[in-house]
PDB file of C-alpha atoms in Angstrom:
ATOM      1  CA  MET G   1       2.506   1.996 -25.433  1.00 87.00           C
ATOM      2  CA  ARG G   2       0.497  -0.852 -23.950  1.00 94.00           C
ATOM      3  CA  ILE G   3      -0.438  -3.653 -26.390  1.00 97.00           C
ATOM      4  CA  LEU G   4      -4.123  -4.441 -25.812  1.00 97.00           C
ATOM      5  CA  PRO G   5      -5.780  -7.624 -27.099  1.00 97.00           C
ATOM      6  CA  GLU G   6      -8.802  -5.860 -28.566  1.00 97.00           C
ATOM      7  CA  GLU G   7      -6.503  -3.670 -30.689  1.00 98.00           C
ATOM      8  CA  THR G   8      -4.240  -6.477 -31.883  1.00 98.00           C
ATOM      9  CA  ARG G   9      -4.022  -9.117 -34.599  1.00 98.00           C
ATOM     10  CA  CYS G  10      -1.239 -11.358 -35.920  1.00 98.00           C
ATOM     11  CA  ILE G  11       0.273 -12.242 -39.287  1.00 98.00           C
ATOM     12  CA  VAL G  12       1.955 -15.654 -39.301  1.00 98.00           C
ATOM     13  CA  ILE G  13       4.457 -15.608 -42.168  1.00 98.00           C
ATOM     14  CA  ASP G  14       5.524 -18.573 -44.296  1.00 98.00           C
ATOM     15  CA  TYR G  15       6.399 -21.475 -41.963  1.00 98.00           C
ATOM     16  CA  GLN G  16       6.605 -23.682 -45.028  1.00 98.00           C
ATOM     17  CA  GLU G  17       7.778 -27.263 -45.303  1.00 97.00           C
ATOM     18  CA  LYS G  18      10.466 -26.651 -47.946  1.00 97.00           C
ATOM     19  CA  ILE G  19      12.093 -23.593 -46.343  1.00 96.00           C
ATOM     20  CA  LEU G  20      11.689 -24.163 -42.590  1.00 97.00           C
ATOM     21  CA  PRO G  21      14.367 -26.906 -42.493  1.00 97.00           C
ATOM     22  CA  ALA G  22      16.981 -24.394 -43.723  1.00 97.00           C
ATOM     23  CA  MET G  23      16.351 -21.891 -40.908  1.00 97.00           C
ATOM     24  CA  ALA G  24      18.937 -21.242 -38.182  1.00 97.00           C
ATOM     25  CA  ASN G  25      17.807 -22.664 -34.824  1.00 97.00           C
ATOM     26  CA  LYS G  26      14.718 -24.157 -36.446  1.00 97.00           C
ATOM     27  CA  GLU G  27      13.801 -26.290 -33.407  1.00 98.00           C
ATOM     28  CA  ALA G  28      13.706 -23.258 -31.087  1.00 98.00           C
ATOM     29  CA  LEU G  29      11.884 -21.221 -33.747  1.00 98.00           C
ATOM     30  CA  LEU G  30       9.170 -23.843 -34.079  1.00 98.00           C
ATOM     31  CA  LYS G  31       8.813 -24.412 -30.312  1.00 98.00           C
ATOM     32  CA  ASN G  32       8.623 -20.677 -29.545  1.00 98.00           C
ATOM     33  CA  SER G  33       6.233 -20.009 -32.412  1.00 98.00           C
ATOM     34  CA  VAL G  34       3.868 -22.817 -31.399  1.00 98.00           C
ATOM     35  CA  THR G  35       3.787 -21.428 -27.839  1.00 98.00           C
ATOM     36  CA  LEU G  36       3.082 -17.910 -29.139  1.00 98.00           C
ATOM     37  CA  LEU G  37       0.325 -19.043 -31.500  1.00 98.00           C
ATOM     38  CA  LYS G  38      -1.395 -21.250 -28.912  1.00 98.00           C
ATOM     39  CA  GLY G  39      -1.327 -18.292 -26.531  1.00 98.00           C
ATOM     40  CA  LEU G  40      -2.753 -15.924 -29.148  1.00 98.00           C
ATOM     41  CA  LYS G  41      -5.490 -18.450 -29.895  1.00 98.00           C
ATOM     42  CA  GLU G  42      -6.318 -18.663 -26.169  1.00 98.00           C
ATOM     43  CA  LEU G  43      -6.463 -14.849 -26.049  1.00 98.00           C
ATOM     44  CA  GLU G  44      -8.702 -14.798 -29.151  1.00 97.00           C
ATOM     45  CA  ILE G  45      -6.271 -12.685 -31.180  1.00 98.00           C
ATOM     46  CA  PRO G  46      -7.167 -12.978 -34.887  1.00 98.00           C
ATOM     47  CA  MET G  47      -4.409 -14.650 -36.901  1.00 98.00           C
ATOM     48  CA  THR G  48      -3.751 -14.591 -40.636  1.00 98.00           C
ATOM     49  CA  LEU G  49      -1.454 -17.242 -42.104  1.00 98.00           C
ATOM     50  CA  THR G  50       0.503 -16.705 -45.328  1.00 98.00           C
ATOM     51  CA  ALA G  51       2.594 -18.863 -47.635  1.00 98.00           C
ATOM     52  CA  GLN G  52       5.192 -17.625 -50.114  1.00 97.00           C
ATOM     53  CA  TYR G  53       4.501 -19.259 -53.474  1.00 95.00           C
ATOM     54  CA  SER G  54       3.179 -22.509 -51.958  1.00 95.00           C
ATOM     55  CA  LYS G  55       3.408 -24.325 -55.294  1.00 95.00           C
ATOM     56  CA  GLY G  56       7.206 -24.132 -55.016  1.00 94.00           C
ATOM     57  CA  LEU G  57       7.850 -23.900 -51.254  1.00 95.00           C
ATOM     58  CA  GLY G  58       5.070 -26.149 -49.973  1.00 96.00           C
ATOM     59  CA  LEU G  59       2.427 -25.717 -47.324  1.00 97.00           C
ATOM     60  CA  ASN G  60       2.826 -24.451 -43.779  1.00 97.00           C
ATOM     61  CA  VAL G  61       4.023 -27.138 -41.377  1.00 98.00           C
ATOM     62  CA  LYS G  62       1.489 -29.055 -39.299  1.00 98.00           C
ATOM     63  CA  GLU G  63       2.792 -27.788 -35.953  1.00 98.00           C
ATOM     64  CA  ILE G  64       1.920 -24.218 -36.978  1.00 98.00           C
ATOM     65  CA  THR G  65      -1.497 -24.966 -38.476  1.00 98.00           C
ATOM     66  CA  ASP G  66      -2.374 -27.086 -35.422  1.00 98.00           C
ATOM     67  CA  ALA G  67      -1.358 -24.241 -33.070  1.00 98.00           C
ATOM     68  CA  ILE G  68      -3.523 -21.770 -35.003  1.00 97.00           C
ATOM     69  CA  GLY G  69      -6.356 -24.242 -35.383  1.00 96.00           C
ATOM     70  CA  SER G  70      -6.622 -23.750 -39.146  1.00 96.00           C
ATOM     71  CA  GLU G  71      -4.851 -24.723 -42.340  1.00 95.00           C
ATOM     72  CA  GLU G  72      -6.318 -21.746 -44.214  1.00 96.00           C
ATOM     73  CA  PHE G  73      -3.635 -19.473 -45.652  1.00 97.00           C
ATOM     74  CA  PHE G  74      -3.206 -16.768 -48.230  1.00 97.00           C
ATOM     75  CA  ASP G  75      -0.740 -17.558 -50.976  1.00 97.00           C
ATOM     76  CA  LYS G  76       1.472 -14.677 -51.965  1.00 97.00           C
ATOM     77  CA  LYS G  77       4.135 -13.843 -54.479  1.00 95.00           C
ATOM     78  CA  SER G  78       5.055 -10.466 -52.985  1.00 97.00           C
ATOM     79  CA  PHE G  79       7.568 -10.812 -50.176  1.00 98.00           C
ATOM     80  CA  SER G  80       5.479  -8.501 -47.967  1.00 98.00           C
ATOM     81  CA  SER G  81       2.371 -10.154 -46.541  1.00 98.00           C
ATOM     82  CA  TYR G  82       0.667  -6.757 -46.731  1.00 98.00           C
ATOM     83  CA  GLY G  83       1.342  -6.916 -50.476  1.00 97.00           C
ATOM     84  CA  ALA G  84      -1.072  -9.862 -50.771  1.00 97.00           C
ATOM     85  CA  PRO G  85      -4.449  -8.307 -51.674  1.00 97.00           C
ATOM     86  CA  GLU G  86      -6.430 -10.669 -49.396  1.00 97.00           C
ATOM     87  CA  VAL G  87      -4.250  -9.878 -46.372  1.00 98.00           C
ATOM     88  CA  LYS G  88      -4.386  -6.146 -47.065  1.00 97.00           C
ATOM     89  CA  LYS G  89      -8.193  -6.345 -47.314  1.00 97.00           C
ATOM     90  CA  ILE G  90      -8.473  -8.139 -43.949  1.00 97.00           C
ATOM     91  CA  LEU G  91      -6.226  -5.641 -42.181  1.00 96.00           C
ATOM     92  CA  ASP G  92      -7.655  -2.532 -43.801  1.00 96.00           C
ATOM     93  CA  GLY G  93     -11.195  -3.748 -43.071  1.00 95.00           C
ATOM     94  CA  ASP G  94     -10.623  -3.533 -39.313  1.00 92.00           C
ATOM     95  CA  GLU G  95     -10.163   0.017 -38.049  1.00 92.00           C
ATOM     96  CA  VAL G  96      -9.724  -1.092 -34.415  1.00 94.00           C
ATOM     97  CA  ARG G  97      -6.899  -3.635 -34.643  1.00 97.00           C
ATOM     98  CA  ARG G  98      -3.967  -1.406 -35.583  1.00 97.00           C
ATOM     99  CA  ASN G  99      -1.319  -3.438 -33.698  1.00 98.00           C
ATOM    100  CA  VAL G 100       0.001  -6.282 -35.841  1.00 98.00           C
ATOM    101  CA  ILE G 101       2.089  -9.049 -34.281  1.00 98.00           C
ATOM    102  CA  ILE G 102       4.596 -10.506 -36.719  1.00 98.00           C
ATOM    103  CA  CYS G 103       6.256 -13.925 -36.558  1.00 98.00           C
ATOM    104  CA  GLY G 104       7.698 -16.183 -39.247  1.00 98.00           C
ATOM    105  CA  ILE G 105      10.398 -16.514 -41.861  1.00 98.00           C
ATOM    106  CA  GLU G 106      12.591 -15.289 -43.369  1.00 97.00           C
ATOM    107  CA  ALA G 107      13.339 -12.393 -41.042  1.00 98.00           C
ATOM    108  CA  HIS G 108      15.345 -10.320 -43.514  1.00 98.00           C
ATOM    109  CA  VAL G 109      12.961 -10.795 -46.460  1.00 98.00           C
ATOM    110  CA  CYS G 110       9.233 -11.445 -45.948  1.00 98.00           C
ATOM    111  CA  VAL G 111       9.115 -10.499 -42.267  1.00 98.00           C
ATOM    112  CA  LEU G 112      11.036  -7.246 -42.694  1.00 98.00           C
ATOM    113  CA  GLN G 113       9.216  -6.159 -45.848  1.00 98.00           C
ATOM    114  CA  THR G 114       5.868  -6.826 -44.147  1.00 98.00           C
ATOM    115  CA  ILE G 115       6.953  -4.644 -41.218  1.00 98.00           C
ATOM    116  CA  MET G 116       8.041  -1.820 -43.522  1.00 98.00           C
ATOM    117  CA  ASP G 117       4.743  -1.870 -45.438  1.00 98.00           C
ATOM    118  CA  LEU G 118       2.626  -2.060 -42.272  1.00 98.00           C
ATOM    119  CA  SER G 119       4.499   0.808 -40.681  1.00 98.00           C
ATOM    120  CA  GLU G 120       4.113   2.932 -43.797  1.00 98.00           C
ATOM    121  CA  ALA G 121       0.367   2.143 -43.871  1.00 97.00           C
ATOM    122  CA  GLY G 122      -0.103   3.399 -40.299  1.00 97.00           C
ATOM    123  CA  TYR G 123      -0.085   0.102 -38.406  1.00 98.00           C
ATOM    124  CA  GLN G 124       2.066  -0.635 -35.353  1.00 98.00           C
ATOM    125  CA  PRO G 125       4.118  -3.742 -36.176  1.00 98.00           C
ATOM    126  CA  ILE G 126       5.159  -5.861 -33.198  1.00 98.00           C
ATOM    127  CA  LEU G 127       8.082  -8.164 -33.985  1.00 98.00           C
ATOM    128  CA  VAL G 128       8.365 -11.252 -31.792  1.00 98.00           C
ATOM    129  CA  GLU G 129      12.120 -11.718 -32.038  1.00 98.00           C
ATOM    130  CA  ASP G 130      12.232 -15.273 -30.677  1.00 98.00           C
ATOM    131  CA  CYS G 131       9.622 -16.353 -33.246  1.00 98.00           C
ATOM    132  CA  ILE G 132      11.504 -15.359 -36.408  1.00 98.00           C
ATOM    133  CA  SER G 133      14.520 -16.758 -38.217  1.00 98.00           C
ATOM    134  CA  SER G 134      16.636 -16.623 -41.346  1.00 98.00           C
ATOM    135  CA  ARG G 135      19.032 -19.134 -42.854  1.00 97.00           C
ATOM    136  CA  ASN G 136      21.914 -16.921 -41.771  1.00 97.00           C
ATOM    137  CA  PRO G 137      21.823 -15.627 -38.152  1.00 97.00           C
ATOM    138  CA  HIS G 138      23.574 -12.395 -39.218  1.00 98.00           C
ATOM    139  CA  ASP G 139      20.730 -11.635 -41.650  1.00 98.00           C
ATOM    140  CA  MET G 140      18.250 -12.114 -38.815  1.00 98.00           C
ATOM    141  CA  ASP G 141      20.205  -9.824 -36.476  1.00 97.00           C
ATOM    142  CA  MET G 142      20.304  -7.118 -39.123  1.00 98.00           C
ATOM    143  CA  ALA G 143      16.582  -7.559 -39.833  1.00 98.00           C
ATOM    144  CA  ILE G 144      15.754  -6.977 -36.149  1.00 98.00           C
ATOM    145  CA  LYS G 145      17.829  -3.789 -36.127  1.00 98.00           C
ATOM    146  CA  ARG G 146      16.221  -2.556 -39.337  1.00 98.00           C
ATOM    147  CA  ALA G 147      12.727  -3.449 -38.078  1.00 98.00           C
ATOM    148  CA  ALA G 148      13.282  -1.268 -35.003  1.00 98.00           C
ATOM    149  CA  VAL G 149      14.377   1.642 -37.200  1.00 98.00           C
ATOM    150  CA  GLU G 150      11.286   1.105 -39.355  1.00 97.00           C
ATOM    151  CA  GLY G 151       9.056   1.508 -36.289  1.00 97.00           C
ATOM    152  CA  ALA G 152       8.451  -2.035 -35.086  1.00 98.00           C
ATOM    153  CA  LEU G 153       8.181  -2.750 -31.379  1.00 98.00           C
ATOM    154  CA  ILE G 154      10.551  -5.618 -30.570  1.00 98.00           C
ATOM    155  CA  THR G 155       9.479  -8.147 -27.944  1.00 98.00           C
ATOM    156  CA  THR G 156       9.512 -11.843 -27.009  1.00 98.00           C
ATOM    157  CA  LYS G 157       6.730 -14.397 -26.951  1.00 98.00           C
ATOM    158  CA  GLU G 158       6.630 -14.515 -23.145  1.00 98.00           C
ATOM    159  CA  ALA G 159       6.640 -10.748 -22.655  1.00 98.00           C
ATOM    160  CA  LEU G 160       3.943 -10.303 -25.290  1.00 98.00           C
ATOM    161  CA  LEU G 161       1.644 -13.067 -24.037  1.00 98.00           C
ATOM    162  CA  PHE G 162       1.761 -11.747 -20.469  1.00 98.00           C
ATOM    163  CA  GLU G 163       1.221  -8.178 -21.676  1.00 98.00           C
ATOM    164  CA  LEU G 164      -1.859  -9.276 -23.625  1.00 98.00           C
ATOM    165  CA  THR G 165      -3.075 -11.274 -20.585  1.00 97.00           C
ATOM    166  CA  GLN G 166      -2.785  -8.089 -18.489  1.00 96.00           C
ATOM    167  CA  GLY G 167      -2.832  -9.696 -15.036  1.00 96.00           C
ATOM    168  CA  ALA G 168      -3.255 -12.760 -12.848  1.00 95.00           C
ATOM    169  CA  ASP G 169      -6.986 -12.025 -12.591  1.00 96.00           C
ATOM    170  CA  SER G 170      -7.444 -12.630 -16.326  1.00 96.00           C
ATOM    171  CA  PRO G 171      -9.537 -15.686 -17.236  1.00 96.00           C
ATOM    172  CA  HIS G 172      -6.634 -16.625 -19.564  1.00 97.00           C
ATOM    173  CA  PHE G 173      -3.852 -16.393 -16.983  1.00 97.00           C
ATOM    174  CA  LYS G 174      -3.682 -20.100 -16.041  1.00 97.00           C
ATOM    175  CA  GLN G 175      -3.624 -21.250 -19.664  1.00 97.00           C
ATOM    176  CA  ILE G 176      -0.980 -18.687 -20.664  1.00 97.00           C
ATOM    177  CA  SER G 177       1.169 -19.537 -17.633  1.00 96.00           C
ATOM    178  CA  ALA G 178       0.946 -23.250 -18.479  1.00 96.00           C
ATOM    179  CA  LEU G 179       2.067 -22.569 -22.059  1.00 96.00           C
ATOM    180  CA  ILE G 180       5.085 -20.545 -20.917  1.00 93.00           C
ATOM    181  CA  LYS G 181       6.335 -23.150 -18.409  1.00 87.00           C
TER     182      LYS G 181
END
């Protein structure tokens, strides 16, 4: 299945200031995620940012909101982003964009439960495995395996950005190539 930009959106899950520091390989997670999000912005892929109980876990970090170009987020108490009524309304209101890119934390909780709910609701989740993390690397590894079983396509930021760009003749090719380098 080819992932086409006009059929795709992204949910950016909980890159919050009080939990991000506890993530395994947090520097690589943040660098990869910023590259992905800048690329998705260049490709005009709609992005929805969430925060898990922001009153307790804080806001999303500046690097992420800068990459998206917005600080707007939907606060949630359900682990699944699709369980947040505002997020569900946005997704369900768009019959064309059935592919949903997923990045964020924690892989084995909010990310995985979002994937399961999206899959069950008829969406095609796309897990960007180098843009997720958990505190414990084993939990993340197991989440990736479970996500695949639950129907998620597993990819990397570079593979996904070039797939969405579609070719060197794309008006976005130079900008995407520069981000990847």
